[in-house]
PDB file of C-alpha atoms in Angstrom:
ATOM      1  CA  UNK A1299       0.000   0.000   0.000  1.00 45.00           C
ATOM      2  CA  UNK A1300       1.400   3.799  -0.851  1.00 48.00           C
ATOM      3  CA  UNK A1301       1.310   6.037   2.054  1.00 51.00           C
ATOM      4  CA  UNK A1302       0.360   9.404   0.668  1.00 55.00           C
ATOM      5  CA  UNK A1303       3.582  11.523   0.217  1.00 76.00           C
ATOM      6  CA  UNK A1304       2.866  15.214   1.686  1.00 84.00           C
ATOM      7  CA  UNK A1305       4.629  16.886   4.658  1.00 89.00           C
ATOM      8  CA  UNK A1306       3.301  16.080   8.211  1.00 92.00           C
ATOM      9  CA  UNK A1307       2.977  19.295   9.492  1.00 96.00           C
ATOM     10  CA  UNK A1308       1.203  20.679  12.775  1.00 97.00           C
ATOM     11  CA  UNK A1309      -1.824  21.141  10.743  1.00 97.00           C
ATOM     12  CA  UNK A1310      -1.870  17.434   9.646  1.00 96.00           C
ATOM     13  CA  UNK A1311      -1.195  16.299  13.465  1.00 97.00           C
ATOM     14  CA  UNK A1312      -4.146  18.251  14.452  1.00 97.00           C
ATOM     15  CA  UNK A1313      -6.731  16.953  11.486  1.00 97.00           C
ATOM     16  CA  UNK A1314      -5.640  13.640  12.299  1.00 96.00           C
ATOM     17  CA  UNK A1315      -5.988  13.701  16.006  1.00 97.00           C
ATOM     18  CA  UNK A1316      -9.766  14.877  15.288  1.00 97.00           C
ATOM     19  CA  UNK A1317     -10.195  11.913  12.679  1.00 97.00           C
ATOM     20  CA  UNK A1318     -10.743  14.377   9.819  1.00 96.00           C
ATOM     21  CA  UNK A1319     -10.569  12.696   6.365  1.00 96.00           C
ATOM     22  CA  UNK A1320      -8.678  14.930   4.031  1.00 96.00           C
ATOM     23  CA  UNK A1321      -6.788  15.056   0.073  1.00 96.00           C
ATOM     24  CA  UNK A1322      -3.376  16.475   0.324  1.00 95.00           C
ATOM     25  CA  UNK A1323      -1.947  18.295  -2.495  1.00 95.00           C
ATOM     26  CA  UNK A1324       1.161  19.988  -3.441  1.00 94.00           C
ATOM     27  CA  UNK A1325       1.928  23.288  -5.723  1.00 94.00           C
ATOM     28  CA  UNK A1326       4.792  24.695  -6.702  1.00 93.00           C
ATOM     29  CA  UNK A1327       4.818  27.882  -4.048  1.00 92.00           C
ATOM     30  CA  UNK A1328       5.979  31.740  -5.399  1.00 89.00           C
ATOM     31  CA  UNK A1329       6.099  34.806  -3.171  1.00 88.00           C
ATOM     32  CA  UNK A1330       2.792  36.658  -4.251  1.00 85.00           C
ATOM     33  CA  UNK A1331       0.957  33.764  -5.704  1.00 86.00           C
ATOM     34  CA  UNK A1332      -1.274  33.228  -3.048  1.00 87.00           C
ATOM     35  CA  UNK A1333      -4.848  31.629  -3.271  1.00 93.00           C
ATOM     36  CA  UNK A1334      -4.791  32.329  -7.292  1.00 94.00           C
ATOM     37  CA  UNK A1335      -1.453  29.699  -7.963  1.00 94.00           C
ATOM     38  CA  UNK A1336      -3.271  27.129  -5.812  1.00 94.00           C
ATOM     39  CA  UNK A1337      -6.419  27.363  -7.852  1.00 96.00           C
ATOM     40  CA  UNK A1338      -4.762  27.459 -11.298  1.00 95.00           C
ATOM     41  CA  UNK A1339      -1.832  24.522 -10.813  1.00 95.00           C
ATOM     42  CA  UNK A1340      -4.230  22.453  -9.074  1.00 95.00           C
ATOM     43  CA  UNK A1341      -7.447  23.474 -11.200  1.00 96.00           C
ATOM     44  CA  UNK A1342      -9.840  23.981  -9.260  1.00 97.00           C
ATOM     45  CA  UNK A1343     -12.274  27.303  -8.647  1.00 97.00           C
ATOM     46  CA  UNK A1344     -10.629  30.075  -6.908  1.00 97.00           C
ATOM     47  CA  UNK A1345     -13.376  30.407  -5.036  1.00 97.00           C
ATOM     48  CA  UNK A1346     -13.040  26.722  -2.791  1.00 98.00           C
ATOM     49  CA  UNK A1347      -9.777  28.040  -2.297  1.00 98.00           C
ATOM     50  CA  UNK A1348     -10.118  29.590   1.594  1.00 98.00           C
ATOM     51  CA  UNK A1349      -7.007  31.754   2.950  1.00 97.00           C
ATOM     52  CA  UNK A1350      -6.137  31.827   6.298  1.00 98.00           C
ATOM     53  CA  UNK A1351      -5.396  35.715   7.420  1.00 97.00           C
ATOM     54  CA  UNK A1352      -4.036  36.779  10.442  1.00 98.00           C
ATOM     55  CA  UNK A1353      -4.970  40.330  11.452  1.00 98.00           C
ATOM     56  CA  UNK A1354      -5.154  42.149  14.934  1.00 97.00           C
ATOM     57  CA  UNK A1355      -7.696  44.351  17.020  1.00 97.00           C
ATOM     58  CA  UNK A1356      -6.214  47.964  17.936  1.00 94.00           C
ATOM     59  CA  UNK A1357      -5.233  46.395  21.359  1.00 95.00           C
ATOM     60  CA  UNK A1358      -3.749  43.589  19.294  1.00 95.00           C
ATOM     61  CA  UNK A1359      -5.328  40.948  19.900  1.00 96.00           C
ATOM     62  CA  UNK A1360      -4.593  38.195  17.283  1.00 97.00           C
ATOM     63  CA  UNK A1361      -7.830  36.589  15.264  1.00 98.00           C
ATOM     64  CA  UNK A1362      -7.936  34.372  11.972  1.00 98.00           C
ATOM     65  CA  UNK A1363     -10.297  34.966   9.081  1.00 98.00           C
ATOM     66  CA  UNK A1364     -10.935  32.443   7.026  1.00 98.00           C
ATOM     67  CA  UNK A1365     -12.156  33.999   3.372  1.00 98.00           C
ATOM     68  CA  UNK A1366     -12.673  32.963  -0.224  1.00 98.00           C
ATOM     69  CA  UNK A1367      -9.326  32.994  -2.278  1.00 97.00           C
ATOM     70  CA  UNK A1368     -11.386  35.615  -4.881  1.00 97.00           C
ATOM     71  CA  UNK A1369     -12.455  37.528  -2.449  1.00 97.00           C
ATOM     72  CA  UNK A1370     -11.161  40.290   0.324  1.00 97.00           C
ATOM     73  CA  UNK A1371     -12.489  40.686   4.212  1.00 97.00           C
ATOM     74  CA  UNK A1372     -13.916  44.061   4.937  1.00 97.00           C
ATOM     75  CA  UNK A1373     -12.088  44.802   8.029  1.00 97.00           C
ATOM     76  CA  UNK A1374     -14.717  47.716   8.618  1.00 97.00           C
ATOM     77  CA  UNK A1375     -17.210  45.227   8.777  1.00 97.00           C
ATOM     78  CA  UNK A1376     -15.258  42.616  10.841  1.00 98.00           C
ATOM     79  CA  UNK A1377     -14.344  45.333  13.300  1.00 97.00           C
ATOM     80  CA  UNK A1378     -18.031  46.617  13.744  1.00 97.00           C
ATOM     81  CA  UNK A1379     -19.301  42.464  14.523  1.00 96.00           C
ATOM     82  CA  UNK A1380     -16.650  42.271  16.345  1.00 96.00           C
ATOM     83  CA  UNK A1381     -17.189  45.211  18.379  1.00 96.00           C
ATOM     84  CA  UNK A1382     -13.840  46.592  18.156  1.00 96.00           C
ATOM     85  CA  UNK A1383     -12.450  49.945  16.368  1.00 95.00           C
ATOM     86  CA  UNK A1384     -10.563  48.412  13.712  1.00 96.00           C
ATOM     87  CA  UNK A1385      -8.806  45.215  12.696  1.00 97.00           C
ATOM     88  CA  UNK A1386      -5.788  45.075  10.835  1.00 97.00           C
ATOM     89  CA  UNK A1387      -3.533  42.776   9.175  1.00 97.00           C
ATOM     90  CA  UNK A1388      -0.405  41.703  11.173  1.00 97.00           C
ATOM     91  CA  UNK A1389       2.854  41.803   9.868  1.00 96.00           C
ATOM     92  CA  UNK A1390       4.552  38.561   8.746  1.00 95.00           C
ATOM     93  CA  UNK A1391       6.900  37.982  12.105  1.00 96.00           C
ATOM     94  CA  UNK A1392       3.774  38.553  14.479  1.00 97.00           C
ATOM     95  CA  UNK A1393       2.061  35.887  12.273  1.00 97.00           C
ATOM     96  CA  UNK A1394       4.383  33.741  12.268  1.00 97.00           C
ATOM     97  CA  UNK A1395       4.997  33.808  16.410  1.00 97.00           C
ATOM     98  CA  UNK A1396       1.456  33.881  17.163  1.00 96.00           C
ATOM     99  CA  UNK A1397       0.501  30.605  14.272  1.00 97.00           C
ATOM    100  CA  UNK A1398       3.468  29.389  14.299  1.00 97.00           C
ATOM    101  CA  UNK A1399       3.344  28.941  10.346  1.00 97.00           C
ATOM    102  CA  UNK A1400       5.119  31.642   7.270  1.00 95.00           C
ATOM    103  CA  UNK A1401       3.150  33.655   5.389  1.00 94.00           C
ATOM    104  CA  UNK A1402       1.967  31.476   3.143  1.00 94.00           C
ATOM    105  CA  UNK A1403       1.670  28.191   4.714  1.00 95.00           C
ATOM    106  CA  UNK A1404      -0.455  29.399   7.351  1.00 97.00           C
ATOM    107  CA  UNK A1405      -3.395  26.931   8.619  1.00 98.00           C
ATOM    108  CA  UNK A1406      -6.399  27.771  11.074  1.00 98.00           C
ATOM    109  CA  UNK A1407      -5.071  23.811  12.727  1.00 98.00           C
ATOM    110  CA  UNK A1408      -2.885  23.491  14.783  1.00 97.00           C
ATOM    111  CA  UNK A1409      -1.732  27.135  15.807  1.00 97.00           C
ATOM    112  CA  UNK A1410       0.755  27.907  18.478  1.00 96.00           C
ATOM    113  CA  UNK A1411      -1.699  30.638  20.123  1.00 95.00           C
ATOM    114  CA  UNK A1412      -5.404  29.537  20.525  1.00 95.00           C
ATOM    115  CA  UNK A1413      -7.083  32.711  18.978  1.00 96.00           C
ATOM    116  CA  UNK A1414     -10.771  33.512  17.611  1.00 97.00           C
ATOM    117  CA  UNK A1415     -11.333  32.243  13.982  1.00 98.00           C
ATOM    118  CA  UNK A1416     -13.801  33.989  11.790  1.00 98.00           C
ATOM    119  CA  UNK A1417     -15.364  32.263   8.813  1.00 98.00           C
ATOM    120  CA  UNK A1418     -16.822  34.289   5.816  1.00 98.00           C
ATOM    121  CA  UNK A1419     -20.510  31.774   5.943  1.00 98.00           C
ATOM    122  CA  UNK A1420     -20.650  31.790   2.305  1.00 98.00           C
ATOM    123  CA  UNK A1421     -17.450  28.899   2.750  1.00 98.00           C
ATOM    124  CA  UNK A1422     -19.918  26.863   4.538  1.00 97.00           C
ATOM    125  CA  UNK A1423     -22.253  26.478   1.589  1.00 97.00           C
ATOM    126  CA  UNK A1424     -19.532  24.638  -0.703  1.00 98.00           C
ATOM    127  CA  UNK A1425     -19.238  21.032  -1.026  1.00 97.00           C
ATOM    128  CA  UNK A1426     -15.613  21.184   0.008  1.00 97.00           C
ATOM    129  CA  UNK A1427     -13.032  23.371  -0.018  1.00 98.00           C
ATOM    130  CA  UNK A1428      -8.964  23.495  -0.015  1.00 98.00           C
ATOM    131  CA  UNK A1429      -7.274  25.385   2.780  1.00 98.00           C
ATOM    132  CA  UNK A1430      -3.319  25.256   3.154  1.00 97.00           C
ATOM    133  CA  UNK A1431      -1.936  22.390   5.463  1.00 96.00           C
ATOM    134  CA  UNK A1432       0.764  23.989   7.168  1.00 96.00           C
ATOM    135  CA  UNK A1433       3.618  24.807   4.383  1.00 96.00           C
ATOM    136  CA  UNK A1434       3.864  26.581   1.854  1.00 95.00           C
ATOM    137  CA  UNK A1435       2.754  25.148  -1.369  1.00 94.00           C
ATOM    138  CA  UNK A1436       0.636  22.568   0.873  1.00 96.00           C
ATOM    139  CA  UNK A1437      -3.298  22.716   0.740  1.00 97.00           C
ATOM    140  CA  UNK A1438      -5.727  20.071   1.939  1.00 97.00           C
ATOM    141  CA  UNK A1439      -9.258  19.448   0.836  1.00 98.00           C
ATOM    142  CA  UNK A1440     -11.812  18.766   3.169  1.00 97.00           C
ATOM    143  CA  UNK A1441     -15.246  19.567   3.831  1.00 97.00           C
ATOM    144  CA  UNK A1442     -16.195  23.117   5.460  1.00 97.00           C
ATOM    145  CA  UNK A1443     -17.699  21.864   8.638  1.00 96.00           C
ATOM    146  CA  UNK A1444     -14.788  20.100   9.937  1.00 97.00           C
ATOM    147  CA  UNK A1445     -14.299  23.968  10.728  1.00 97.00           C
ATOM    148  CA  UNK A1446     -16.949  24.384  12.627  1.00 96.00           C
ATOM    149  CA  UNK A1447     -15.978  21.215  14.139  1.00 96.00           C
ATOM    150  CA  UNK A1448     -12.259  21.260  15.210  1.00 97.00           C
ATOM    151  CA  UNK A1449     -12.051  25.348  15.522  1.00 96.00           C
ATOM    152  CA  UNK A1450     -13.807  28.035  17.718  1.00 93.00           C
ATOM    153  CA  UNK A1451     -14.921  29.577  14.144  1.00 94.00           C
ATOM    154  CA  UNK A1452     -17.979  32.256  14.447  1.00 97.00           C
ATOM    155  CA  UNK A1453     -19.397  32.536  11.165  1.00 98.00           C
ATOM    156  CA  UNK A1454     -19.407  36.212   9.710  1.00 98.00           C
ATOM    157  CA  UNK A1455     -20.339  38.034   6.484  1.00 97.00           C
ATOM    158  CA  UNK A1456     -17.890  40.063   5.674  1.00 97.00           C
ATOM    159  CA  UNK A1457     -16.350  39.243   1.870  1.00 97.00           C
ATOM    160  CA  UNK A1458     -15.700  42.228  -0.459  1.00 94.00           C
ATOM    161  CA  UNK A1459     -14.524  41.914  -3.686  1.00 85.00           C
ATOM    162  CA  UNK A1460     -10.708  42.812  -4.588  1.00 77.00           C
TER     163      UNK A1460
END
């Protein structure tokens, strides 16, 4: 029997020790390429491709959002659900300390900080979806509620387009 050939990252460690059933699939990674690469090397939609951002409240506070690759978060919008001034995204280093994960591998499993996770709820409505598994040029396809599942997500609506 062949073992499936991807990285075991913190992300896998965590989907596995919650029994999630999951596709692994590798892409060749480029600075910039983000959610766009994934969805054109591996061929899917764009749109079941979900990024993992890391952004900050003004008394910064870490949080996740979880959005469409095609689409952007309104932070405005996050902020005012949220009931905080303004969110913002962190820079790379604070991501990577409070994730534990580089800009561009970063995965809502298995973070070093436990930290709120908020999920755009149009993701919910897809069949499945392919969110990055800990490295870059990594991203696993699952199905959405295994989000709602294994994370403290809060579903929110706040997608803009680009």
């Amino acid at each position: 029997m062949n073992r499936p050939r991807y990285p075991i990252t913190q992300a896998i460690r965590f989907l596995r020790t919650k029994q999630v059933n999951f596709d692994s699939f590798i892409y060749t990674y480029t600075d910039g390429g983000g959610a766009r690469q994934a969805a054109t090397q591996l061929h899917i939609p764009e749109h079941q491709v979900v990024k993992t951002l890391v952004m900050e409240t003004e008394d910064q506070s870490p949080l996740l959002v979880l959005m469409h690759g095609d689409q952007a978060v309104s932070t405005r919008r996050l902020a005012r659900i949220i009931g905080t001034k303004k969110v913002i995204p962190v820079r790379p280093e604070k991501a990577l300390n409070c994730t534990g994960y580089q800009v561009g591998g970063i995965s809502p499993f298995g973070t070093r900080q436990d930290m709120p996770v908020y999920i755009q709820t149009t993701i919910l409505s897809l069949k499945t979806i392919y969110i990055n598994g800990g490295k870059r040029g990594f991203i696993v396809k699952l199905d959405p509620d295994v989000l709602l599942k294994t994370l403290p997500a809060i579903p929110v609506s706040v997608a803009t387009f680009p």
